[in-house]
Short mmCIF file of C-alpha atoms and ligand atoms in Angstrom, two decimals:
data_model
loop_
_atom_site.label_atom_id
_atom_site.label_comp_id
_atom_site.label_asym_id
_atom_site.label_seq_id
_atom_site.Cartn_x
_atom_site.Cartn_y
_atom_site.Cartn_z
CA UNK E 21 -71.01 -142.22 -160.00
CA UNK E 22 -68.91 -143.70 -157.19
CA UNK E 23 -66.08 -141.77 -155.57
CA UNK E 24 -63.09 -142.74 -153.46
CA UNK E 25 -62.55 -141.42 -149.93
CA UNK E 26 -59.22 -141.72 -148.12
CA UNK E 27 -58.94 -141.20 -144.37
CA UNK E 28 -55.28 -140.50 -143.57
CA UNK E 29 -54.43 -141.21 -139.95
CA UNK E 30 -51.09 -141.01 -138.15
CA UNK E 31 -50.08 -144.64 -138.74
CA UNK E 32 -52.60 -145.99 -141.24
CA UNK E 33 -54.87 -144.99 -144.08
CA UNK E 34 -58.38 -146.32 -144.71
CA UNK E 35 -59.71 -146.13 -148.27
CA UNK E 36 -63.25 -146.75 -149.47
CA UNK E 37 -65.39 -146.72 -152.61
CA UNK E 38 -68.48 -144.68 -151.73
CA UNK E 39 -71.77 -144.56 -153.63
CA UNK E 40 -73.98 -141.47 -154.06
CA UNK E 41 -76.02 -142.40 -150.97
CA UNK E 42 -72.95 -142.37 -148.74
CA UNK E 43 -72.63 -146.15 -148.48
CA UNK E 44 -69.18 -147.75 -148.60
CA UNK E 45 -69.24 -150.59 -151.12
CA UNK E 46 -65.56 -151.62 -150.91
CA UNK E 47 -62.76 -150.86 -148.51
CA UNK E 48 -59.04 -151.40 -148.05
CA UNK E 49 -56.25 -150.07 -145.84
CA UNK E 50 -52.49 -149.59 -145.61
CA UNK E 51 -50.01 -148.95 -142.82
CA UNK E 52 -47.96 -145.75 -143.11
CA UNK E 53 -45.07 -143.87 -141.49
CA UNK E 54 -46.14 -140.42 -140.22
CA UNK E 55 -42.56 -139.12 -140.53
CA UNK E 56 -42.32 -140.12 -144.21
CA UNK E 57 -44.90 -138.23 -146.30
CA UNK E 58 -43.69 -139.81 -149.55
CA UNK E 59 -44.58 -143.25 -148.18
CA UNK E 60 -48.10 -141.96 -147.46
CA UNK E 61 -48.44 -140.73 -151.07
CA UNK E 62 -47.34 -144.15 -152.32
CA UNK E 63 -49.65 -146.04 -149.95
CA UNK E 64 -52.64 -143.94 -151.07
CA UNK E 65 -51.89 -144.50 -154.76
CA UNK E 66 -51.40 -148.23 -154.18
CA UNK E 67 -54.67 -148.62 -152.24
CA UNK E 68 -56.63 -146.58 -154.80
CA UNK E 69 -55.15 -148.68 -157.64
CA UNK E 70 -56.28 -151.84 -155.82
CA UNK E 71 -59.87 -150.55 -155.67
CA UNK E 72 -59.69 -149.27 -159.27
CA UNK E 73 -59.25 -152.84 -160.47
CA UNK E 74 -62.93 -153.54 -159.69
CA UNK E 75 -64.63 -150.15 -159.38
CA UNK E 76 -65.17 -147.16 -161.62
CA UNK E 77 -64.72 -143.62 -160.25
CA UNK E 78 -63.59 -140.17 -161.35
CA UNK E 79 -62.85 -138.43 -158.05
CA UNK E 80 -60.67 -139.07 -155.01
CA UNK E 81 -61.02 -137.12 -151.73
CA UNK E 82 -58.14 -137.14 -149.26
CA UNK E 83 -59.11 -136.39 -145.63
CA UNK E 84 -56.03 -135.03 -143.86
CA UNK E 85 -55.57 -134.11 -140.19
CA UNK E 86 -54.05 -130.72 -140.85
CA UNK E 87 -54.49 -127.22 -142.21
CA UNK E 88 -55.48 -127.51 -145.87
CA UNK E 89 -54.99 -124.71 -148.42
CA UNK E 90 -58.18 -123.12 -149.72
CA UNK E 91 -57.56 -124.51 -153.23
CA UNK E 92 -57.57 -128.02 -151.63
CA UNK E 93 -54.15 -128.86 -153.09
CA UNK E 94 -51.66 -128.53 -150.20
CA UNK E 95 -51.48 -129.51 -146.55
CA UNK E 96 -49.91 -126.37 -145.08
CA UNK E 97 -49.21 -127.84 -141.65
CA UNK E 98 -50.10 -130.94 -139.66
CA UNK E 99 -49.36 -131.59 -135.99
CA UNK E 100 -48.90 -135.38 -136.24
CA UNK E 101 -47.63 -135.99 -139.79
CA UNK E 102 -44.52 -134.35 -141.29
CA UNK E 103 -46.47 -132.25 -143.82
CA UNK E 104 -45.21 -128.67 -144.29
CA UNK E 105 -46.66 -126.83 -147.30
CA UNK E 106 -46.97 -130.29 -148.82
CA UNK E 107 -48.42 -130.76 -152.36
CA UNK E 108 -50.47 -133.84 -151.40
CA UNK E 109 -53.08 -133.67 -154.18
CA UNK E 110 -50.51 -133.24 -156.94
CA UNK E 111 -48.28 -136.05 -155.64
CA UNK E 112 -51.18 -138.51 -155.50
CA UNK E 113 -52.42 -137.36 -158.92
CA UNK E 114 -48.99 -138.02 -160.43
CA UNK E 115 -48.67 -141.47 -158.84
CA UNK E 116 -52.18 -142.46 -160.00
CA UNK E 117 -51.29 -141.37 -163.52
CA UNK E 118 -54.93 -140.96 -164.58
CA UNK E 119 -56.03 -137.66 -166.05
CA UNK E 120 -59.72 -138.68 -165.80
CA UNK E 121 -59.57 -138.64 -161.97
CA UNK E 122 -59.93 -135.44 -159.89
CA UNK E 123 -58.02 -135.41 -156.58
CA UNK E 124 -58.81 -132.96 -153.77
CA UNK E 125 -57.62 -132.60 -150.16
CA UNK E 126 -60.02 -131.85 -147.30
CA UNK E 127 -59.48 -131.31 -143.58
CA UNK E 128 -60.48 -134.53 -141.78
CA UNK E 129 -62.95 -132.90 -139.39
CA UNK E 130 -64.56 -131.09 -142.33
CA UNK E 131 -64.92 -134.43 -144.14
CA UNK E 132 -66.54 -136.04 -141.09
CA UNK E 133 -68.84 -133.05 -140.65
CA UNK E 134 -69.88 -133.20 -144.28
CA UNK E 135 -70.71 -136.92 -143.92
CA UNK E 136 -73.01 -136.13 -140.97
CA UNK E 137 -74.58 -133.27 -142.91
CA UNK E 138 -75.11 -135.18 -146.16
CA UNK E 139 -76.01 -138.64 -144.83
CA UNK E 140 -76.00 -138.74 -141.02
CA UNK E 141 -77.36 -136.98 -137.94
CA UNK E 142 -77.71 -133.60 -139.70
CA UNK E 143 -79.15 -134.75 -143.05
CA UNK E 144 -82.41 -132.83 -142.49
CA UNK E 145 -80.94 -129.43 -141.56
CA UNK E 146 -79.16 -126.63 -143.45
CA UNK E 147 -77.13 -125.12 -140.57
CA UNK E 148 -75.07 -127.38 -138.32
CA UNK E 149 -71.90 -127.68 -136.26
CA UNK E 150 -70.03 -130.94 -135.70
CA UNK E 151 -67.81 -131.25 -132.64
CA UNK E 152 -65.60 -134.35 -132.57
CA UNK E 153 -64.41 -135.06 -129.05
CA UNK E 154 -61.20 -137.04 -129.56
CA UNK E 155 -57.62 -136.44 -128.47
CA UNK E 156 -58.42 -132.83 -129.30
CA UNK E 157 -61.63 -131.09 -130.33
CA UNK E 158 -62.20 -131.27 -134.10
CA UNK E 159 -65.01 -129.31 -135.70
CA UNK E 160 -66.86 -128.64 -138.92
CA UNK E 161 -69.42 -125.99 -139.76
CA UNK E 162 -72.12 -126.10 -142.41
CA UNK E 163 -73.94 -122.82 -142.98
CA UNK E 164 -76.82 -122.58 -145.44
CA UNK E 165 -75.92 -126.00 -146.84
CA UNK E 166 -72.28 -125.05 -147.50
CA UNK E 167 -69.15 -126.24 -145.73
CA UNK E 168 -67.35 -123.25 -144.19
CA UNK E 169 -63.66 -123.27 -145.19
CA UNK E 170 -62.85 -119.60 -144.60
CA UNK E 171 -60.75 -117.25 -146.74
CA UNK E 172 -57.52 -119.28 -146.36
CA UNK E 173 -58.82 -122.76 -145.52
CA UNK E 174 -58.42 -122.41 -141.73
CA UNK E 175 -62.04 -121.99 -140.63
CA UNK E 176 -63.78 -124.11 -137.97
CA UNK E 177 -60.71 -124.68 -135.78
CA UNK E 178 -63.08 -124.35 -132.87
CA UNK E 179 -60.88 -126.34 -130.51
CA UNK E 180 -58.69 -123.25 -130.29
CA UNK E 181 -61.33 -120.79 -129.20
CA UNK E 182 -60.10 -119.47 -125.88
CA UNK E 183 -62.45 -120.33 -123.03
CA UNK E 184 -60.15 -119.84 -120.00
CA UNK E 185 -57.75 -116.85 -120.02
CA UNK E 186 -54.36 -118.11 -118.78
CA UNK E 187 -55.69 -121.69 -118.66
CA UNK E 188 -54.08 -124.99 -119.60
CA UNK E 189 -51.34 -124.70 -122.28
CA UNK E 190 -52.32 -125.95 -125.76
CA UNK E 191 -50.33 -127.52 -128.62
CA UNK E 192 -51.17 -124.49 -130.76
CA UNK E 193 -48.94 -122.28 -128.59
CA UNK E 194 -51.73 -120.53 -126.68
CA UNK E 195 -53.39 -121.16 -123.33
CA UNK E 196 -56.94 -121.93 -122.26
CA UNK E 197 -58.17 -123.28 -125.61
CA UNK E 198 -61.55 -125.04 -125.65
CA UNK E 199 -59.95 -128.40 -126.54
CA UNK E 200 -57.97 -128.29 -123.31
CA UNK E 201 -61.33 -128.67 -121.51
CA UNK E 202 -63.68 -130.34 -123.99
CA UNK E 203 -61.69 -133.32 -125.29
CA UNK E 204 -60.77 -136.90 -124.49
CA UNK E 205 -57.36 -135.67 -123.35
CA UNK E 206 -59.01 -133.30 -120.87
CA UNK E 207 -61.21 -136.13 -119.56
CA UNK E 208 -58.17 -138.36 -119.08
CA UNK E 209 -56.18 -135.57 -117.40
CA UNK E 210 -58.97 -134.84 -114.91
CA UNK E 211 -59.61 -138.53 -114.21
CA UNK E 212 -55.93 -139.14 -113.46
CA UNK E 213 -55.78 -136.07 -111.28
CA UNK E 214 -58.81 -137.22 -109.30
CA UNK E 215 -57.28 -140.67 -108.88
CA UNK E 216 -54.04 -139.21 -107.52
CA UNK E 217 -55.72 -136.71 -105.21
CA UNK E 218 -58.60 -138.87 -103.97
CA UNK E 219 -57.71 -142.53 -104.52
CA UNK E 220 -60.52 -143.83 -102.30
CA UNK E 221 -63.17 -142.06 -104.31
CA UNK E 222 -61.45 -143.23 -107.51
CA UNK E 223 -61.30 -146.86 -106.39
CA UNK E 224 -63.38 -148.23 -109.28
CA UNK E 225 -61.52 -146.17 -111.91
CA UNK E 226 -58.17 -147.34 -110.54
CA UNK E 227 -59.38 -150.93 -110.50
CA UNK E 228 -60.44 -150.74 -114.17
CA UNK E 229 -57.02 -149.26 -115.03
CA UNK E 230 -55.09 -152.01 -113.27
CA UNK E 231 -54.18 -149.91 -110.24
CA UNK E 232 -52.25 -147.02 -111.77
CA UNK E 233 -53.68 -143.52 -112.25
CA UNK E 234 -51.46 -143.00 -115.31
CA UNK E 235 -53.20 -145.92 -117.04
CA UNK E 236 -56.70 -144.42 -116.78
CA UNK E 237 -58.21 -143.60 -120.20
CA UNK E 238 -61.54 -142.29 -121.42
CA UNK E 239 -63.21 -145.67 -122.04
CA UNK E 240 -62.65 -146.64 -118.40
CA UNK E 241 -64.29 -143.44 -117.21
CA UNK E 242 -67.28 -144.25 -119.42
CA UNK E 243 -67.38 -147.85 -118.18
CA UNK E 244 -67.29 -146.79 -114.52
CA UNK E 245 -69.94 -144.12 -115.09
CA UNK E 246 -72.25 -146.60 -116.82
CA UNK E 247 -71.96 -148.87 -113.76
CA UNK E 248 -73.10 -145.92 -111.64
CA UNK E 249 -69.71 -144.88 -110.28
CA UNK E 250 -70.08 -141.40 -108.82
CA UNK E 251 -66.68 -140.06 -109.87
CA UNK E 252 -67.05 -141.39 -113.43
CA UNK E 253 -70.46 -139.74 -113.73
CA UNK E 254 -69.05 -136.46 -112.41
CA UNK E 255 -66.09 -136.48 -114.82
CA UNK E 256 -68.37 -137.05 -117.84
CA UNK E 257 -70.75 -134.36 -116.60
CA UNK E 258 -67.87 -131.89 -116.34
CA UNK E 259 -66.81 -132.69 -119.92
CA UNK E 260 -70.43 -132.31 -121.02
CA UNK E 261 -70.67 -128.91 -119.33
CA UNK E 262 -67.62 -127.64 -121.21
CA UNK E 263 -69.14 -128.88 -124.48
CA UNK E 264 -72.50 -127.23 -123.72
CA UNK E 265 -71.10 -123.89 -122.55
CA UNK E 266 -68.85 -123.55 -125.60
CA UNK E 267 -71.72 -124.52 -127.88
CA UNK E 268 -73.85 -121.76 -126.37
CA UNK E 269 -71.17 -119.22 -127.29
CA UNK E 270 -70.96 -120.71 -130.78
CA UNK E 271 -74.72 -120.25 -131.13
CA UNK E 272 -74.09 -116.52 -130.71
CA UNK E 273 -71.94 -116.56 -133.85
CA UNK E 274 -73.66 -119.19 -135.98
CA UNK E 275 -77.26 -119.69 -134.90
CA UNK E 276 -77.21 -123.35 -136.02
CA UNK E 277 -80.19 -125.74 -136.11
CA UNK E 278 -78.24 -128.66 -134.69
CA UNK E 279 -75.06 -129.59 -132.84
CA UNK E 280 -73.68 -133.06 -133.66
CA UNK E 281 -71.23 -134.56 -131.19
CA UNK E 282 -68.82 -137.25 -132.43
CA UNK E 283 -65.85 -139.15 -131.02
CA UNK E 284 -65.50 -142.21 -128.82
CA UNK E 285 -66.84 -140.56 -125.66
CA UNK E 286 -70.30 -140.27 -127.24
CA UNK E 287 -70.67 -143.93 -126.25
CA UNK E 288 -71.48 -142.51 -122.79
CA UNK E 289 -74.77 -141.23 -124.25
CA UNK E 290 -76.87 -139.10 -121.93
CA UNK E 291 -74.22 -139.27 -119.19
CA UNK E 292 -72.37 -136.82 -121.46
CA UNK E 293 -75.13 -135.24 -123.54
CA UNK E 294 -77.60 -134.44 -120.76
CA UNK E 295 -75.12 -132.17 -118.90
CA UNK E 296 -74.10 -130.68 -122.26
CA UNK E 297 -77.72 -129.80 -123.08
CA UNK E 298 -78.29 -128.34 -119.60
CA UNK E 299 -75.16 -126.16 -119.80
CA UNK E 300 -76.14 -125.06 -123.31
CA UNK E 301 -79.56 -123.89 -122.11
CA UNK E 302 -78.10 -122.13 -119.06
CA UNK E 303 -75.55 -120.19 -121.11
CA UNK E 304 -77.43 -119.43 -124.31
CA UNK E 305 -77.46 -115.68 -125.07
CA UNK E 306 -81.05 -114.33 -125.04
CA UNK E 307 -82.23 -117.59 -123.48
CA UNK E 308 -85.97 -117.93 -123.23
CA UNK E 309 -86.41 -115.92 -126.43
CA UNK E 310 -85.02 -118.34 -129.00
CA UNK E 311 -85.19 -122.06 -129.83
CA UNK E 312 -83.12 -124.52 -127.81
CA UNK E 313 -80.86 -126.16 -130.39
CA UNK E 314 -80.72 -129.98 -130.15
CA UNK E 315 -77.37 -131.58 -129.26
CA UNK E 316 -77.30 -135.08 -130.74
CA UNK E 317 -74.77 -137.91 -131.20
CA UNK E 318 -73.05 -138.44 -134.57
CA UNK E 319 -74.28 -141.38 -136.68
CA UNK E 320 -71.54 -142.07 -139.22
CA UNK E 321 -68.97 -143.62 -136.86
CA UNK E 322 -65.37 -144.26 -137.90
CA UNK E 323 -66.25 -144.19 -141.61
CA UNK E 324 -67.31 -140.54 -141.56
CA UNK E 325 -63.95 -139.31 -142.92
CA UNK E 326 -64.02 -141.69 -145.89
CA UNK E 327 -67.65 -140.97 -146.76
CA UNK E 328 -67.34 -137.19 -146.41
CA UNK E 329 -64.06 -136.95 -148.34
CA UNK E 330 -65.53 -139.02 -151.19
CA UNK E 331 -68.72 -136.99 -151.39
CA UNK E 332 -66.89 -133.64 -151.30
CA UNK E 333 -64.51 -134.87 -154.04
CA UNK E 334 -67.47 -135.94 -156.19
CA UNK E 335 -69.07 -132.49 -155.75
CA UNK E 336 -65.78 -130.71 -156.49
CA UNK E 337 -65.33 -132.74 -159.67
CA UNK E 338 -68.90 -132.00 -160.78
CA UNK E 339 -68.28 -128.27 -160.33
CA UNK E 340 -65.12 -128.17 -162.42
ZN1 ZN L 2 -55.04 -124.15 -128.90
#
């Protein structure tokens, strides 16, 4: 049976009909206002109704960038959308007006991680961690074939593990969180800093950004590095090291079979992943006496949220 997955972003939602093999067979989207949660509810219901005209389904999964309650009904808090203890599942259920359709909410990183586990880079393992290197560091954990949600729904917020006491301030209110070092924002911050402090060395980066340090973004660092630019290569290697060192500490807690790295910066390939693997090996507890866990790129791309949310909703409906 097909299921619907909804990926709710800050300014738009993407909705897909997903089959049991994780393939998207139909897709639509809507623009939304992040400050108006009711408009998001309405846009979801409208998009799902559009797909319902031609497709049969009995479950809808909503992937939300926020803290989701353990019963998968509410978004308790979201940094970029005005959700505060918000009954998202119930609102969408009411607007759909179909009592044969189950609606569940899932954290967006969890949905993406589940897609990689069920259909993507981690489909052959039972224990995995997904790290999505975007604006922040999103994560999902699968242990013994099960998604880890924690007692209250807050598990796998790995971006807020503290890696540098007294380090860079973080949006969560603390300092020195992992995502302040292992994220696209960190890459951009360091690239801009390098361009301001050593403009000659950053000549190629500045050129790609049109001359201003403030206009340097991750893709330009990747582009420069792929051309062989020394600074670009160094900036990606530094990001990779932070990813690898943190993953080594995670291995102490989780002992996974595989780390999957997602997010736009994975386009840099081994320029990022080789330093990550080296730092992982160097910092692995009991190194030399345990397997070196592979660190591989994600495979599901931008559709991971839709596919994972749909599959988790289908499983939740089957278990009810
Ligand atoms: Zn934090």
